[in-house]
CSV table of C-alpha atoms in Angstrom, one decimal:
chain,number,residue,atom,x,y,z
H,258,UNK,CA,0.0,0.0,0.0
H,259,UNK,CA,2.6,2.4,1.0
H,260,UNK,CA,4.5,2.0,-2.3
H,261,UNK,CA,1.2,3.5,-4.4
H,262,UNK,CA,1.1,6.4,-1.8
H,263,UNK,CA,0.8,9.7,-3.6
H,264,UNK,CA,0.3,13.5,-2.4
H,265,UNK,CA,-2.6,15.3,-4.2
H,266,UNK,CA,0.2,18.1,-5.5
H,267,UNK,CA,1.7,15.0,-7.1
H,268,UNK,CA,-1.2,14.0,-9.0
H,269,UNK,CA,-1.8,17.3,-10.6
H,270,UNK,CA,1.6,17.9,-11.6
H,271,UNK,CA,1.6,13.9,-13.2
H,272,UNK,CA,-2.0,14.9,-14.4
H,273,UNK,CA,-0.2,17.8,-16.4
H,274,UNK,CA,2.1,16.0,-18.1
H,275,UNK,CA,-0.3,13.3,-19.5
H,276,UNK,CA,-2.4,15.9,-20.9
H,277,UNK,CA,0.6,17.5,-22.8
H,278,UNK,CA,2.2,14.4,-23.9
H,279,UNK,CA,-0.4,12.3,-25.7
H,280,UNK,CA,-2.6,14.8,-27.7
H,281,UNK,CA,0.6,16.5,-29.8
H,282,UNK,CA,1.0,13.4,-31.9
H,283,UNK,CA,-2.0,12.5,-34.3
H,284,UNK,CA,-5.0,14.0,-32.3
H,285,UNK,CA,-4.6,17.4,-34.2
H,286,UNK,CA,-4.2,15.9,-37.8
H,287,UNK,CA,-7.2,13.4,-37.2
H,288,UNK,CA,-9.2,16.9,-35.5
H,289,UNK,CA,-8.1,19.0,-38.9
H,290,UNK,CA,-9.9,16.3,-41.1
H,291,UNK,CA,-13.3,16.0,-39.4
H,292,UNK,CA,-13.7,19.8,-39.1
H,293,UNK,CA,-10.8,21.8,-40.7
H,294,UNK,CA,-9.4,24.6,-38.8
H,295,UNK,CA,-12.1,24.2,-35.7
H,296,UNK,CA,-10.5,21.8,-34.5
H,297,UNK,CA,-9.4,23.6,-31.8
H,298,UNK,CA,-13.1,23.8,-30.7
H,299,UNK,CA,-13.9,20.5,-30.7
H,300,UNK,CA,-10.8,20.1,-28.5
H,301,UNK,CA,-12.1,22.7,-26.1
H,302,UNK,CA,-16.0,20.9,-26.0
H,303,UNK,CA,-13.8,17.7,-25.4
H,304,UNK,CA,-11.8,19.4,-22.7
H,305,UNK,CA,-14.8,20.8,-21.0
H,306,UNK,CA,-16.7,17.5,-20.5
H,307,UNK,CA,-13.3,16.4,-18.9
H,308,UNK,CA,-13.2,19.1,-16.5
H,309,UNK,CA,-16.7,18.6,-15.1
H,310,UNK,CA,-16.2,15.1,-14.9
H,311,UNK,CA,-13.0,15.7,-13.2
H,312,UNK,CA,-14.8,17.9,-10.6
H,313,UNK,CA,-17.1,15.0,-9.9
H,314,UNK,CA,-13.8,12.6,-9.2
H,315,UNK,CA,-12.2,15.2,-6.9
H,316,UNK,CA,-15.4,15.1,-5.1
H,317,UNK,CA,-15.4,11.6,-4.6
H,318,UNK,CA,-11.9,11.5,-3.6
H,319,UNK,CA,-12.5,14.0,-0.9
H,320,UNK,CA,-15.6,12.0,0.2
H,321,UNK,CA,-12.9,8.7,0.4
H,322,UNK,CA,-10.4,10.6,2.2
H,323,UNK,CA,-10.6,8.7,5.4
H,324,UNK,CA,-11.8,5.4,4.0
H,325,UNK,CA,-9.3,5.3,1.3
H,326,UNK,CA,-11.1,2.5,-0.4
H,327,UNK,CA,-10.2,1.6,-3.8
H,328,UNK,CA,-11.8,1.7,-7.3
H,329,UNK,CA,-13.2,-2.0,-6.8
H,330,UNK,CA,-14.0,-2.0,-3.1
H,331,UNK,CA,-16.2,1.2,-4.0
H,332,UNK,CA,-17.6,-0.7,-7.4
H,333,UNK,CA,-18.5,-3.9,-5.8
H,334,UNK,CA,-20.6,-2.4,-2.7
H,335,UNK,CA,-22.3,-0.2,-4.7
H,336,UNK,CA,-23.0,-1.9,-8.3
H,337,UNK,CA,-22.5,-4.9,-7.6
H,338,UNK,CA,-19.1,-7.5,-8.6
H,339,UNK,CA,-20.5,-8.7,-11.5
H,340,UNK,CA,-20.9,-4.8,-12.8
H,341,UNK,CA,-17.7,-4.2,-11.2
H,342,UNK,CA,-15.4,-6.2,-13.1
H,343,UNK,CA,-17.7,-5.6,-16.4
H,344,UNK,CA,-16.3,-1.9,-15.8
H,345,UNK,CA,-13.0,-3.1,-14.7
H,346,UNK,CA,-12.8,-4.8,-18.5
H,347,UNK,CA,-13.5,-2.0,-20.2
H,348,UNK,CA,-11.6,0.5,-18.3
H,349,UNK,CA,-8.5,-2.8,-19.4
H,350,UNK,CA,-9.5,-2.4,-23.2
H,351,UNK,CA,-9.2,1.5,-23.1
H,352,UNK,CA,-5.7,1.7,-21.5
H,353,UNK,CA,-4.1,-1.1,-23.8
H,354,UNK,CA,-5.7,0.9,-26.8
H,355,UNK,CA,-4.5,4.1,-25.9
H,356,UNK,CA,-1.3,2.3,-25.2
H,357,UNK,CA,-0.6,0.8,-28.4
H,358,UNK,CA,-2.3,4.1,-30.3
H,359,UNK,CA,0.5,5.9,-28.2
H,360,UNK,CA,3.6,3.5,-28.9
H,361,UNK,CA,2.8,3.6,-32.7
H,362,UNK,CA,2.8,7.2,-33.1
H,363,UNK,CA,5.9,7.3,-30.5
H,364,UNK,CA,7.0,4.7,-32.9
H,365,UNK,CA,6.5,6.7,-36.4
H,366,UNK,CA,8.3,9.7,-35.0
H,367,UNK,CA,11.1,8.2,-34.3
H,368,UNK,CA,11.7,6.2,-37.7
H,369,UNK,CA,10.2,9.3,-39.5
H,370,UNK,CA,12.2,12.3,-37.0
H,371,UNK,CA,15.0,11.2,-35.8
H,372,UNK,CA,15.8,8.4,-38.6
H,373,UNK,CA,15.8,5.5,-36.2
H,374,UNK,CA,14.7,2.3,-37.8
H,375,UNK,CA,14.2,-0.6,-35.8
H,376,UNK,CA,11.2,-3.5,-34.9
H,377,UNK,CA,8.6,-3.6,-33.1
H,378,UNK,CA,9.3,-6.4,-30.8
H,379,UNK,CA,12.9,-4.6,-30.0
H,380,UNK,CA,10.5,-1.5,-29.5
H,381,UNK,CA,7.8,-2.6,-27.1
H,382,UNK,CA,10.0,-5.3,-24.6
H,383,UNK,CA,12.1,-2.6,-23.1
H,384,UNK,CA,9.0,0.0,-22.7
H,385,UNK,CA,7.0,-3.1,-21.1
H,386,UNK,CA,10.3,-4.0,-18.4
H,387,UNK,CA,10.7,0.0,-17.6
H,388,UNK,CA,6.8,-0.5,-17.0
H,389,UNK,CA,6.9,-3.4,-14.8
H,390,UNK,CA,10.0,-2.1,-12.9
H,391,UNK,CA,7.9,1.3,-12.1
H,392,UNK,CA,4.7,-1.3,-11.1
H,393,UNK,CA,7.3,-3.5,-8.8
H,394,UNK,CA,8.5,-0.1,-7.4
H,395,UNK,CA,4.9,1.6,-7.0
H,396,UNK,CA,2.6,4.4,-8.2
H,397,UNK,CA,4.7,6.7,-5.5
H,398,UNK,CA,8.0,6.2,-7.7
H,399,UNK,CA,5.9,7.1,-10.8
H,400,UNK,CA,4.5,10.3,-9.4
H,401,UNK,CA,8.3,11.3,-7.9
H,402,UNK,CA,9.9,10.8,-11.4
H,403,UNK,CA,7.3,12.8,-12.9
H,404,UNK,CA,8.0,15.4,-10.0
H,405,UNK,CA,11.6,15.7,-11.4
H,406,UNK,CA,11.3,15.5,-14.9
H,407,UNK,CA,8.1,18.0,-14.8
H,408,UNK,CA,9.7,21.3,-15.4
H,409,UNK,CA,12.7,20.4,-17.8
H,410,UNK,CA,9.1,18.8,-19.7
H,411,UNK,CA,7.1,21.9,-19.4
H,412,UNK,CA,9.8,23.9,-20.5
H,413,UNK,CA,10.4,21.7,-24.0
H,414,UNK,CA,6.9,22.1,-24.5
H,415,UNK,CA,6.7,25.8,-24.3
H,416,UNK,CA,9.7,26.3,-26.1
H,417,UNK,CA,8.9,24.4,-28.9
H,418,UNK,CA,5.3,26.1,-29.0
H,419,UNK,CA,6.6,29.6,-28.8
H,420,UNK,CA,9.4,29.2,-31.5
H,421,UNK,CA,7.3,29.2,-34.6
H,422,UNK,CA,4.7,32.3,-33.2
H,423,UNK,CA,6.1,34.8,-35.1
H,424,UNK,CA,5.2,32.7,-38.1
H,425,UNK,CA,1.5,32.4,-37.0
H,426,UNK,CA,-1.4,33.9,-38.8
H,427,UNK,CA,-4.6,33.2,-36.5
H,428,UNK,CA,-6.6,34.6,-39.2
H,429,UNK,CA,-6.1,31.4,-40.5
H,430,UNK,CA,-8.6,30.5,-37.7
H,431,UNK,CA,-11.2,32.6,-38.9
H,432,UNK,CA,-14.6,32.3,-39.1
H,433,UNK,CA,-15.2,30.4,-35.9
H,434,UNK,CA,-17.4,27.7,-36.8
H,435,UNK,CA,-17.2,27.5,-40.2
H,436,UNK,CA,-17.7,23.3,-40.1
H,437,UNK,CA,-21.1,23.7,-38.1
H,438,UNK,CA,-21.7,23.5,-34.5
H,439,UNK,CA,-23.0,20.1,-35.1
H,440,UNK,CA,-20.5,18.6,-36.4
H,441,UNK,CA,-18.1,20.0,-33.9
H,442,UNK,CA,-19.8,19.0,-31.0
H,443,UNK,CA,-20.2,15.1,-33.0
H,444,UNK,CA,-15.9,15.2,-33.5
H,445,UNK,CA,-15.3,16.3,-30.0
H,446,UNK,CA,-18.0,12.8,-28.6
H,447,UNK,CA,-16.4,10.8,-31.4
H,448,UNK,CA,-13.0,11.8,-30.8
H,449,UNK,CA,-13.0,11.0,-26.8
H,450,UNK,CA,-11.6,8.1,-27.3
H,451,UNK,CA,-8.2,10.5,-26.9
H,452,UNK,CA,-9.4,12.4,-23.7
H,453,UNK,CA,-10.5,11.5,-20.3
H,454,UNK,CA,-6.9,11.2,-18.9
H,455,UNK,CA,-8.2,11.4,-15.0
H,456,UNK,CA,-8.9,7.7,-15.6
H,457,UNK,CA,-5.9,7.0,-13.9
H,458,UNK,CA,-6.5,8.6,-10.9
H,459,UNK,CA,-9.1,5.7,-10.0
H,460,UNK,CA,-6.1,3.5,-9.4
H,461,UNK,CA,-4.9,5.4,-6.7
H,462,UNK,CA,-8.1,5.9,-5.1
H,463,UNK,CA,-6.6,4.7,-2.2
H,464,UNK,CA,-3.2,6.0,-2.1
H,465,UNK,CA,-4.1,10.0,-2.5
H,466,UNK,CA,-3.0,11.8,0.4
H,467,UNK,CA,-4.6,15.0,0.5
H,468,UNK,CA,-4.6,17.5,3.1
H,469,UNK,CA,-6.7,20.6,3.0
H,470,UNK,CA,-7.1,21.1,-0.9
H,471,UNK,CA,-8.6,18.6,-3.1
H,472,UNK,CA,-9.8,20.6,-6.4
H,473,UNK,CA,-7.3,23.5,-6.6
H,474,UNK,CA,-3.8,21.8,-7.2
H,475,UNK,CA,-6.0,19.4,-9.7
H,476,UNK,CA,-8.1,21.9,-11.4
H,477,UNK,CA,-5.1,24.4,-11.8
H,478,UNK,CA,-2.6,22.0,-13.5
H,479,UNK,CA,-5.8,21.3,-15.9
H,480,UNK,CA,-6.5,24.4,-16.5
H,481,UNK,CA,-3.0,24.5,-17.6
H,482,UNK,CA,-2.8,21.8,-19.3
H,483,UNK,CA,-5.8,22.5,-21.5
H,484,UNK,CA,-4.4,26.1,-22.3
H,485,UNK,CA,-1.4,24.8,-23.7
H,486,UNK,CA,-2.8,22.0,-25.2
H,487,UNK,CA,-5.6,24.2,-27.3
H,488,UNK,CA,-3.0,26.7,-28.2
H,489,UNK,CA,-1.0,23.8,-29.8
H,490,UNK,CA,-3.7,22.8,-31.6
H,491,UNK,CA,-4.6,26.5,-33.0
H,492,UNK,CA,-0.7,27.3,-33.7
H,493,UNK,CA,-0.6,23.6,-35.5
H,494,UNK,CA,-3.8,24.2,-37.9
H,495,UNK,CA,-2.8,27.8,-38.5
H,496,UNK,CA,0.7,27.1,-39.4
H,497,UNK,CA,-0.3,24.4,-42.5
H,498,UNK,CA,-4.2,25.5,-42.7
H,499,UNK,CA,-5.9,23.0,-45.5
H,500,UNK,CA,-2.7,20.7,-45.4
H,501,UNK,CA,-2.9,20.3,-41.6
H,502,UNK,CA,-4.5,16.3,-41.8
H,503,UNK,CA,-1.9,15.8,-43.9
H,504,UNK,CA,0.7,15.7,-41.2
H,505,UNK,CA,0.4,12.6,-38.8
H,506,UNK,CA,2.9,13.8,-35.7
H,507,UNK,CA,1.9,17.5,-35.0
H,508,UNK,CA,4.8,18.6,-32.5
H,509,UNK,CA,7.6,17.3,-34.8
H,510,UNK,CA,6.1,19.5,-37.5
H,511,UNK,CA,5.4,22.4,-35.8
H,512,UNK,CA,9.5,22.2,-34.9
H,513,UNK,CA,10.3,21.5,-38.7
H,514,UNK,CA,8.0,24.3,-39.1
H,515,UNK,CA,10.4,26.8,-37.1
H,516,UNK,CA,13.6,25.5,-37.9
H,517,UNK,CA,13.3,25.4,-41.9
H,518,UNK,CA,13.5,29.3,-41.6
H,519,UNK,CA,16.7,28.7,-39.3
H,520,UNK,CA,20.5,28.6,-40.1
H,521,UNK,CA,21.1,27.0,-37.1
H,522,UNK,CA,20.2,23.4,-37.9
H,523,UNK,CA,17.1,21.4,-36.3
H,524,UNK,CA,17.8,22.4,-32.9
H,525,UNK,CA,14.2,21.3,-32.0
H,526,UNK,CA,15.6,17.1,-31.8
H,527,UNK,CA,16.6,18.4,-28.6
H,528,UNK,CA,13.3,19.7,-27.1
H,529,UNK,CA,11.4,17.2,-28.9
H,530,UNK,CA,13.4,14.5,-27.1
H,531,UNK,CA,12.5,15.7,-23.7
H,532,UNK,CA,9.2,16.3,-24.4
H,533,UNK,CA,8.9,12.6,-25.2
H,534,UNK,CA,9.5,11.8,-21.8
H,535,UNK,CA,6.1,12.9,-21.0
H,536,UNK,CA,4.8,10.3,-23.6
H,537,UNK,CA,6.7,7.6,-22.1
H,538,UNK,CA,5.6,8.6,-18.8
H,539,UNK,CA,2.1,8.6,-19.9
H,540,UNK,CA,2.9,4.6,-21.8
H,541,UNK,CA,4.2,3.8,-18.0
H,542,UNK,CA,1.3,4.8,-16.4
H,543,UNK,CA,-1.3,3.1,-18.5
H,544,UNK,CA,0.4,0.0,-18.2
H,545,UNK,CA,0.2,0.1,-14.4
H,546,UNK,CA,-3.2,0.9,-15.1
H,547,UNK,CA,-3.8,-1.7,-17.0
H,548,UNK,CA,-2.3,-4.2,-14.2
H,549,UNK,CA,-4.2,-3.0,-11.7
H,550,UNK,CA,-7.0,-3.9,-13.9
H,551,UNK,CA,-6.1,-7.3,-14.3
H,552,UNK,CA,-5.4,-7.6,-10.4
H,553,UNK,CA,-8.6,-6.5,-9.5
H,554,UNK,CA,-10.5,-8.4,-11.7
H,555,UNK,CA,-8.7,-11.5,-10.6
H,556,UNK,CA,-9.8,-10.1,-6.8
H,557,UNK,CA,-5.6,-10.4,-6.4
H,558,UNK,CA,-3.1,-8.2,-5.0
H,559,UNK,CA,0.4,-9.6,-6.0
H,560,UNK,CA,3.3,-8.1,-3.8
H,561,UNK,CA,6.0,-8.6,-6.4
H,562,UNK,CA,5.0,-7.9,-10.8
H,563,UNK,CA,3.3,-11.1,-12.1
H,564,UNK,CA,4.6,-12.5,-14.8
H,565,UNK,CA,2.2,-14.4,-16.1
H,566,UNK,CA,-0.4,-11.2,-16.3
H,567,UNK,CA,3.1,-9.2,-17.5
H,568,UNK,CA,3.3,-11.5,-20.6
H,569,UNK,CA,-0.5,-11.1,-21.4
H,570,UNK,CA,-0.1,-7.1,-21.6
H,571,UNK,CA,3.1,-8.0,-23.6
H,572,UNK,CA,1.2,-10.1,-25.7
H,573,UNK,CA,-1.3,-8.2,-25.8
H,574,UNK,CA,1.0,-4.9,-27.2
H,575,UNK,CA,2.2,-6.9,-30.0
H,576,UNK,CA,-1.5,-6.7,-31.7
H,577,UNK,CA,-0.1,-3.9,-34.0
H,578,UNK,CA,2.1,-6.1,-35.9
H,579,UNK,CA,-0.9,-7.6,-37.2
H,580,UNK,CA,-3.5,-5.2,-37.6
H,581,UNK,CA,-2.5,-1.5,-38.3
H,582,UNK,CA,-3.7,1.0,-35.4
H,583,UNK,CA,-5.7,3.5,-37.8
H,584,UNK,CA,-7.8,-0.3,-38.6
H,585,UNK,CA,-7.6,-0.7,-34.7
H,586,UNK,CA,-8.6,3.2,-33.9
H,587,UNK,CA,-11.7,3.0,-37.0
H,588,UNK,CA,-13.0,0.0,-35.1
H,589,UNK,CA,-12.7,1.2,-31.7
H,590,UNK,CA,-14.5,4.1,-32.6
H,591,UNK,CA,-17.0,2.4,-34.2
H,592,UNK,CA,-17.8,-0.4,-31.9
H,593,UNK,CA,-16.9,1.3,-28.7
H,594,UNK,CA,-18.0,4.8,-28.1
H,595,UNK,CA,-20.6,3.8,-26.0
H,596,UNK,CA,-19.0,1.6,-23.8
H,597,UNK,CA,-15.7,3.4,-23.5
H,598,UNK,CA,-18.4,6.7,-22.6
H,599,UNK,CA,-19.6,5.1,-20.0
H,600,UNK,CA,-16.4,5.0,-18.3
H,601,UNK,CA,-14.9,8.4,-19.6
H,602,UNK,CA,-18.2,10.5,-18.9
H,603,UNK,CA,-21.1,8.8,-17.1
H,604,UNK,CA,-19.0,6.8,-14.2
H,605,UNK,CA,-17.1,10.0,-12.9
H,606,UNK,CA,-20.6,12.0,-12.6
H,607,UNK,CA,-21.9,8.8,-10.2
H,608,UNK,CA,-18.7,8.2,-8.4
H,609,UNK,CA,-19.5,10.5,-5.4
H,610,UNK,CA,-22.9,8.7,-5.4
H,611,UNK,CA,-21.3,5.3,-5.5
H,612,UNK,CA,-18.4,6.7,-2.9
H,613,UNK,CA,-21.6,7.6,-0.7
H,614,UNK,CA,-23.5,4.3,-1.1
H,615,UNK,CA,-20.3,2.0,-0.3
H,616,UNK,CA,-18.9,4.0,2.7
H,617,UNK,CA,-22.6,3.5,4.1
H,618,UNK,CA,-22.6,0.1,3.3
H,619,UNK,CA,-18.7,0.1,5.5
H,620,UNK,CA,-20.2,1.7,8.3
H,621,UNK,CA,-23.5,-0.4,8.7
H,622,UNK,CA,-21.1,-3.5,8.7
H,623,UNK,CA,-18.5,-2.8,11.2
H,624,UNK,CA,-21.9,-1.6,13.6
C-alpha cells in the first residue's frame, strides 16, 4: 500500500504531463480532417466534459479521504461484482488501446524524425520491463519521477510552442465555426476516445493523500494543461491550414516548421526529445493501469510484478504487428464509443454517489 502512496500536489503535476504528452502526436491531424481549422473547438468541448467530470472525481476522492477505499472496493458495494469487473474490462481495453495508439505514433516519429529504424518487438520489450519495474516499485515512484522530470518537460513544451509564433497567422482560424456546430460537437463525442486522462486517478483511489485542498492543485494544472494543449492545436492548424490532416505527428512538424527558416540546424531534436519523456511517462502509467485492472478483476493483490499477467499485456502490445492502429482506432470508434463513454463520462458524474453508497454500506457492517 505504501509503495502507491501519492500526495494530491503530485497528482496534478503527473495529471499535467499526461495531458501534454499524448494529444501532440496524431490528435490534431485526425481533429483537422473532421472539421478543418475548428479543431481547436472540438478540443475545447472535449476538454470541457473532462473538466466537469474531473470535478465529480475530486469530489469523490474528498468523500474517500478517510476510508481510502479503492476503485473495486467502491464498485463492488455499490453496483455490484459482476458490474464491477464488467467496468473493470472495459476500463482494461481502453488503457491497452490508448497504449498501443501511443507506442505507434511514438513509434512513427522516431523512424520518421530522428531516422531511427528498428522493430517492433525490440521496440515494445524494453517499454514493457521500464513499466513493470515502475509497477514493482509503485505508483509513489511514478509520481516522484514525474515530480523531477516535470519542469525540464514543461519547459520543452513551451519552447517548442513559442518558437514558430512569429510565423503564426490566427486569421487562418477565422470564421469560428465554419464546419457547423454540429459537427463539432459530433468530432469532439467521437473523438473521446483521446481524452479523459483522469482515468488514472481511480487507481490510486486509495493512495491520495490529501490535506486541506482537493480541487485547486488538480483543477489548476488542468487548466493548464488545456491552455497549452488548445494553443498547440490553433498554432498547429494555423501554421499548415488545408494541409494540416496531412501531417500525422503534429509537434515534430510544428519544430520543422520553425527550424526550416533557421540557419542553425534542427535544434528542435533536442526539445522534442524531452518532451517525449512525457509520452513515455504517460505509456508507463497506462500500463500500471492496465495491471491494476487485471489484479482486480482477478480479486488479487500480487506483492511482487506477475509474470504471467506481464506476458499477457506484452502479448497483448504486440496486436499492432498484425493489424495496423488507424484499422484498430476506425474499429474502436465504431464499436466502442458507448462503452468506452460510460467509463470516460457517465461513471465520474456517479462516483461520489457510488463513494456515498459504499462507505454507508462500510459503516453499517462494522456496527
Amino acid at each position: 500500500m505504501d509503495k502507491n502512496r501519492v500526495k494530491l500536489d503530485q497528482l496534478a503535476l503527473l495529471y499535467l504531463l499526461l495531458i501534454t504528452g499524448g494529444k501532440f502526436l496524431s490528435l490534431p491531424s485526425l481533429l483537422a480532417g473532421d472539421v478543418g481549422h475548428d479543431s481547436w473547438l472540438a478540443m475545447i468541448f472535449s476538454f470541457l466534459w473532462d473538466g466537469i467530470c474531473l470535478c465529480f472525481l475530486l469530489w469523490a476522492i474528498k468523500l474517500n479521504s478517510k476510508a481510502n477505499m479503492d476503485i473495486s472496493a467502491i464498485l463492488d458495494k455499490s453496483v455490484s461484482k459482476v458490474v464491477s469487473k464488467i467496468l473493470l474490462a472495459i476500463f482494461f481495453v481502453i488503457f491497452m488501446l490508448r497504449t498501443m495508439i501511443l507506442m505507434s505514433s511514438c513509434f512513427e516519429m522516431f523512424s520518421i524524425t530522428f531516422d531511427v529504424s528498428t522493430n517492433w518487438i525490440v521496440y515494445v520489450i524494453p517499454i514493457a520491463i521500464l513499466s513493470f519495474f515502475a509497477i514493482q516499485k509503485g505508483f509513489n515512484a511514478i509520481a516522484r519521477t514525474s515530480q523531477l522530470l516535470f519542469g525540464l518537460i514543461l519547459l520543452a513544451v513551451i519552447a517548442l510552442l513559442a518558437s514558430p509564433f512569429k510565423e503564426v497567422q490566427f486569421t487562418q482560424l477565422l470564421p469560428i465555426g465554419e464546419a457547423g456546430w454540429g459537427k463539432i460537437l459530433a468530432t469532439s463525442y467521437l473523438r473521446s476516445f483521446w481524452f479523459s486522462d483522469y482515468m488514472f486517478i481511480y487507481f490510486v483511489l486509495d493512495g491520495v493523500k490529501i490535506k486541506k485542498r482537493v480541487f485547486t492543485p488538480m483543477l489548476v494544472c488542468f487548466g493548464i494543461g488545456v491552455v497549452i494543449t488548445v494553443l498547440l492545436n490553433a498554432v498547429f492548424v494555423a501554421l499548415f491550414g488545408s494541409y494540416a490532416p496531412d501531417f500525422d505527428m503534429a509537434m515534430s512538424k510544428i519544430g520543422a516548421f520553425s527550424a526550416a527558416s533557421s540557419s542553425n540546424g534542427r535544434w528542435d531534436w533536442l526539445t522534442l526529445s524531452v518532451w517525449l519523456l512525457s509520452v513515455f511517462i504517460k505509456i508507463i502509467v497506462f500500463i500500471f493501469c492496465a495491471y491494476k485492472c487485471i489484479e482486480k478483476i482477478l480479486d488479487k493483490s500480487f506483492a511482487n510484478v506477475n509474470w504471467i499477467v506481464a506476458l499477457f499485456i506484452v502479448a497483448t502490445l504486440m496486436i499492432p504487428m498484425f493489424v495496423s492502429t488507424e484499422q484498430l482506432l476506425s474499429t474502436v470508434i465504431l464499436w466502442g464509443v458507448i462503452p468506452f463513454t460510460l467509463v470516460q463520462y457517465l461513471l465520474p458524474l456517479l462516483m461520489p454517489l457510488f463513494t456515498k453508497v459504499a462507505l454507508n454500506k462500510t459503516e453499517v457492517k462494522h456496527e
